[in-house]
PDB file of C-alpha atoms in Angstrom:
ATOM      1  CA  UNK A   1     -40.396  50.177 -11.454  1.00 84.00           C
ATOM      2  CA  UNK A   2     -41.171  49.501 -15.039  1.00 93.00           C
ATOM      3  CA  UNK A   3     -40.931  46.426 -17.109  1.00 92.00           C
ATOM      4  CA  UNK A   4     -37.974  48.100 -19.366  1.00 92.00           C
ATOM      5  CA  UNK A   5     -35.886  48.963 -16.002  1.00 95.00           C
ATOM      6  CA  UNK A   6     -35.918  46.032 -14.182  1.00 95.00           C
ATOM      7  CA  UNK A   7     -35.003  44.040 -17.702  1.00 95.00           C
ATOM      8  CA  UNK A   8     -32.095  47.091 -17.736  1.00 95.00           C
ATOM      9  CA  UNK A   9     -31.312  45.716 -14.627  1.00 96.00           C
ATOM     10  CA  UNK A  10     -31.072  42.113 -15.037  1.00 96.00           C
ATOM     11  CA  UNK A  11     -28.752  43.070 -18.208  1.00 96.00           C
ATOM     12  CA  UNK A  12     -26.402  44.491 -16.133  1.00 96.00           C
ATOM     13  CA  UNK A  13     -26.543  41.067 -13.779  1.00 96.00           C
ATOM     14  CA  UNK A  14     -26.294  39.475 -16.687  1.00 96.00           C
ATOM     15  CA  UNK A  15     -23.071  41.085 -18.526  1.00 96.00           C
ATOM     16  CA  UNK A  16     -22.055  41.275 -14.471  1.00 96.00           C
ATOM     17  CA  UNK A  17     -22.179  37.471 -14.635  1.00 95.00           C
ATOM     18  CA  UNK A  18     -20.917  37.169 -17.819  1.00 95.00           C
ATOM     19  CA  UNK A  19     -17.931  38.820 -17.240  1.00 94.00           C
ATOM     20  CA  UNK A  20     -17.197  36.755 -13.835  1.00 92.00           C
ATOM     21  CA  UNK A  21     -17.421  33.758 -15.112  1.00 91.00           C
ATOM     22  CA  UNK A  22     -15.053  34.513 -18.164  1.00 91.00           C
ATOM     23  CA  UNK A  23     -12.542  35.416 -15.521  1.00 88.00           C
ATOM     24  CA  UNK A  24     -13.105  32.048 -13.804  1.00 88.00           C
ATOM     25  CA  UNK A  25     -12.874  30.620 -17.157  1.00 84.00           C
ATOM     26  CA  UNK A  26      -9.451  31.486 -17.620  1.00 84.00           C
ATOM     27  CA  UNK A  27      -8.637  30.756 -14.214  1.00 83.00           C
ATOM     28  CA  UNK A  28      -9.926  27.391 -14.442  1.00 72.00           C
ATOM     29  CA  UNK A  29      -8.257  26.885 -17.562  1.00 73.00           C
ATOM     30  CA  UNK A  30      -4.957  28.307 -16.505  1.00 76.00           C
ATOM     31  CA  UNK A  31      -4.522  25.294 -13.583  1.00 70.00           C
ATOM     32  CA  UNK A  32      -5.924  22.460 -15.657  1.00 68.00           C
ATOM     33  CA  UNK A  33      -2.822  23.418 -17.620  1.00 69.00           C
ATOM     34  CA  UNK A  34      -0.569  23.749 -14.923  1.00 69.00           C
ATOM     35  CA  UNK A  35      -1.184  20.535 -12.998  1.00 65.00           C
ATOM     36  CA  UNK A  36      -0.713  18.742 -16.155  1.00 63.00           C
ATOM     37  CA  UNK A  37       2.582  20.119 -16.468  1.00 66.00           C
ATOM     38  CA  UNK A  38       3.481  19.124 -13.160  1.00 64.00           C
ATOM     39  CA  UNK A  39       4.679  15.602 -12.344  1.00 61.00           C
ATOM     40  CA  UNK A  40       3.109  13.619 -10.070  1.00 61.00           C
ATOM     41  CA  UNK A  41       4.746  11.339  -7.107  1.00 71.00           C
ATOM     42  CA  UNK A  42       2.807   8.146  -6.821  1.00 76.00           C
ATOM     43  CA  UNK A  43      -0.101   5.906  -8.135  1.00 75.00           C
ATOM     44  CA  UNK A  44      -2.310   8.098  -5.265  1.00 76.00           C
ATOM     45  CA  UNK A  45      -1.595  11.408  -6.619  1.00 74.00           C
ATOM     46  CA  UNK A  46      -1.941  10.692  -9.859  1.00 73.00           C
ATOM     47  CA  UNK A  47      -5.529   9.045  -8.879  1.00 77.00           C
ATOM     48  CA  UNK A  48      -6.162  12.012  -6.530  1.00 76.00           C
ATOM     49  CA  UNK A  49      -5.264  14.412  -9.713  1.00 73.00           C
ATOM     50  CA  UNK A  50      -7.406  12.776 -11.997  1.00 77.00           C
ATOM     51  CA  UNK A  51     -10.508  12.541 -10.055  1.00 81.00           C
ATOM     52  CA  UNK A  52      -9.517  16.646  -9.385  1.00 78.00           C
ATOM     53  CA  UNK A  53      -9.166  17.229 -13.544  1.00 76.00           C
ATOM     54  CA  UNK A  54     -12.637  15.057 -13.733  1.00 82.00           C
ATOM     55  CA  UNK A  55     -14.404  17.698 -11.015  1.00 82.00           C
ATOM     56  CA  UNK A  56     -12.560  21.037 -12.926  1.00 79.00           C
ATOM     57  CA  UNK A  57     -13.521  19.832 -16.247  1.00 80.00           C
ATOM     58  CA  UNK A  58     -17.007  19.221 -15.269  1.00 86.00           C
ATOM     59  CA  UNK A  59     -17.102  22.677 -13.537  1.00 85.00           C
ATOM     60  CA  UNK A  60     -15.432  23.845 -16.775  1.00 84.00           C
ATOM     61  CA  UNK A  61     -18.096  22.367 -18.982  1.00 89.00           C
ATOM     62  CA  UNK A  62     -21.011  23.520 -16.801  1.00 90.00           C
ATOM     63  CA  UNK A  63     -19.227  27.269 -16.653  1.00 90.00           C
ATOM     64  CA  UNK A  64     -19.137  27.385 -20.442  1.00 91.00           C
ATOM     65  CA  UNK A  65     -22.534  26.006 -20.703  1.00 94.00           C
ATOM     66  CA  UNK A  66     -23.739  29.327 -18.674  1.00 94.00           C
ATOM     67  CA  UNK A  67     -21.753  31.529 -20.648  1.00 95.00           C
ATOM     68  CA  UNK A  68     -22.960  30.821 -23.540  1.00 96.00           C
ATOM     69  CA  UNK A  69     -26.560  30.876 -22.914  1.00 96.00           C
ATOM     70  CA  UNK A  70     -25.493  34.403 -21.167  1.00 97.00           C
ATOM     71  CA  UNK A  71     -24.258  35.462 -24.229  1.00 97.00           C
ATOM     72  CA  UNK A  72     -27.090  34.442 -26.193  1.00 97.00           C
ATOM     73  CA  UNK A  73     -29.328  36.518 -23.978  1.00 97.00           C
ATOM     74  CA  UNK A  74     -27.003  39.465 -24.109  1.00 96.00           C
ATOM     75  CA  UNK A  75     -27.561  38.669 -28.180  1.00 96.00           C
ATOM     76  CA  UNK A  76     -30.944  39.046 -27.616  1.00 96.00           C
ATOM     77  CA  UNK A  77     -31.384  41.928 -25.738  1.00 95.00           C
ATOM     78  CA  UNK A  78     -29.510  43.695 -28.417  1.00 95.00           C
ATOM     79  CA  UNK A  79     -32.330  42.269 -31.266  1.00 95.00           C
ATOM     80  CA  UNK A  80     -34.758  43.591 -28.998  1.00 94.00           C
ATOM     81  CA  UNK A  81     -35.948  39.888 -28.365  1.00 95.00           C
ATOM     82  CA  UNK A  82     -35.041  39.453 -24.714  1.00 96.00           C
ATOM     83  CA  UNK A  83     -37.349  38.724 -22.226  1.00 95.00           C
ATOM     84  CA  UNK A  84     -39.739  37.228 -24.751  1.00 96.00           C
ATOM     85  CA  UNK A  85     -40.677  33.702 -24.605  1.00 97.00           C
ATOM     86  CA  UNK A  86     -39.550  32.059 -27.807  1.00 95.00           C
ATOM     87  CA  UNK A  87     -42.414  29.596 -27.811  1.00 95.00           C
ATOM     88  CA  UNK A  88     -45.193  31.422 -27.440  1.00 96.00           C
ATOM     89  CA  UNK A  89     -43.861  35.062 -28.226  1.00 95.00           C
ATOM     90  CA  UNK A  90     -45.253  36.285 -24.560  1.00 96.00           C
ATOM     91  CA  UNK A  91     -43.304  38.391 -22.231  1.00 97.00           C
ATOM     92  CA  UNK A  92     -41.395  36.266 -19.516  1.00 97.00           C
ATOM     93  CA  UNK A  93     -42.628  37.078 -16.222  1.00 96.00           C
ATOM     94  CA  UNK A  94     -40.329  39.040 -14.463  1.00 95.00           C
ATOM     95  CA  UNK A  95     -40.053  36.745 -11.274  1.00 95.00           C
ATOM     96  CA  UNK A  96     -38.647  34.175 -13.881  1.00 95.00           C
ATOM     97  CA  UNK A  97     -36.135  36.509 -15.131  1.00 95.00           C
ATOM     98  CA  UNK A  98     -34.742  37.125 -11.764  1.00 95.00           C
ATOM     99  CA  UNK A  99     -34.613  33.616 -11.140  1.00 94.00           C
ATOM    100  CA  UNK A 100     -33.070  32.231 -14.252  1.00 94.00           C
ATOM    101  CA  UNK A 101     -32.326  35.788 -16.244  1.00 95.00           C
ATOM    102  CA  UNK A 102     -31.130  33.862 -19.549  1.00 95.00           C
ATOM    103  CA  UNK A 103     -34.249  32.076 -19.894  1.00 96.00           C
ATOM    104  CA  UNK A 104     -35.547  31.450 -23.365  1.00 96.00           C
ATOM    105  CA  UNK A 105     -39.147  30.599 -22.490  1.00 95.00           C
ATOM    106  CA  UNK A 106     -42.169  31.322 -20.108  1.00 94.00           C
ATOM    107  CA  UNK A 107     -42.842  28.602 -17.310  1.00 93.00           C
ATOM    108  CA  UNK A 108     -46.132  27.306 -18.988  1.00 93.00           C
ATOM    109  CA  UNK A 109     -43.815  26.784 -22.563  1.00 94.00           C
ATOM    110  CA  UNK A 110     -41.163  25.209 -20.278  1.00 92.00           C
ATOM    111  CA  UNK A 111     -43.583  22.824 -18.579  1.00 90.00           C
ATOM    112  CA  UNK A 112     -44.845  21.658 -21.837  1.00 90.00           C
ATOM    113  CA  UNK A 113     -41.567  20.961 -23.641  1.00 89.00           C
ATOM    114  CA  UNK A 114     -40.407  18.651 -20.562  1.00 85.00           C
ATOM    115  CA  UNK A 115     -44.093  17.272 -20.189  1.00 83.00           C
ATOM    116  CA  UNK A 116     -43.158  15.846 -23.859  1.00 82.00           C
ATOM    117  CA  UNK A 117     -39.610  15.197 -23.349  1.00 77.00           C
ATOM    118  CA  UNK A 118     -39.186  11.150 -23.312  1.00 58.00           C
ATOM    119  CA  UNK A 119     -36.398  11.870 -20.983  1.00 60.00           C
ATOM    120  CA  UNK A 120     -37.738  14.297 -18.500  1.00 53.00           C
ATOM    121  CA  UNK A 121     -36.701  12.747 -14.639  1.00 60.00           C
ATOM    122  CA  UNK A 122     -40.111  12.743 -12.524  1.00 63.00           C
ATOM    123  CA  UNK A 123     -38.250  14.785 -10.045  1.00 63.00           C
ATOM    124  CA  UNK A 124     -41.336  14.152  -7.715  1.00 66.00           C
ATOM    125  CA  UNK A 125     -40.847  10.097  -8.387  1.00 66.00           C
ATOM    126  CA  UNK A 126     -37.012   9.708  -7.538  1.00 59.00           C
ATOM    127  CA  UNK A 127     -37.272   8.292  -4.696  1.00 66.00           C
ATOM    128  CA  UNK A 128     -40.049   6.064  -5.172  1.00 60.00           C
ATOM    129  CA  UNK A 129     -39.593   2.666  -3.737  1.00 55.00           C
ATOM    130  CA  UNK A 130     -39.832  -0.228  -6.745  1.00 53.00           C
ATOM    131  CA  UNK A 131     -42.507  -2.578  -6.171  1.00 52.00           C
ATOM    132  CA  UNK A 132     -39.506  -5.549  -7.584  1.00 55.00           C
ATOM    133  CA  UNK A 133     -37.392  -4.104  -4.480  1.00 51.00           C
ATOM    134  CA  UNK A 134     -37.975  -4.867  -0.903  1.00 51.00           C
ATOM    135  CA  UNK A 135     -37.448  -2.594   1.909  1.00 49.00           C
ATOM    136  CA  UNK A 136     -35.881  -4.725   5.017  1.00 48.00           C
TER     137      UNK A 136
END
């Protein structure tokens, strides 16, 4: 399969996606609404239904987050720009596309942006012991 089919095909995943997650978008939306309209019995429920808006909103927020970077790769397919990285102007490896098919850059670009982030996590240091903390 060529390079221009299987990017065909992870455009159709893509506007697939896209399309989902509007739906659960306006689902999601639709009973955030309702529950507030609804009132609650005691000092529990209302504790219960605000740690529940806290978890929809978050899911809400992440949702809209994919969405939109969805949309922007729809955007770019249409300029003729997808699949390209944006740092370095090479063509995303297709194994990355499949894995993350809104992605903006190539893995070496996206290693060097976090290498310089000041707030990049050490993902491979989280659970590090201190030397201040001791371990009974």
């Amino acid at each position: 399969m060529s390079r221009t089919e299987s990017l065909e095909k992870i455009r159709i995943q893509l506007i697939k996606r896209r399309d989902a997650l509007a739906r659960s978008l306006r689902g999601d939306l639709r009973l955030l609404q309702e529950a507030h309209q609804e009132k609650t019995g005691d000092v529990l429920d209302a504790a219960s239904d605000t740690i529940s808006d806290e978890l929809n909103s978050q899911l809400i927020q992440a949702e809209s987050r994919e969405l939109r970077e969805i949309q922007d790769a729809i955007a770019r397919w249409d300029e003729g720009t997808f699949g390209v990285c944006q740092q370095c102007e090479k063509n995303i490896p297709l194994t990355r596309l499949r894995a993350v098919p809104y992605a903006t850059d190539c893995i070496g670009c996206r290693r060097t942006r976090e290498q310089r982030s000041a707030t990049a996590v050490p993902w491979n240091r989280v659970f590090d012991v201190s030397p201040e903390i001791e371990v009974a």
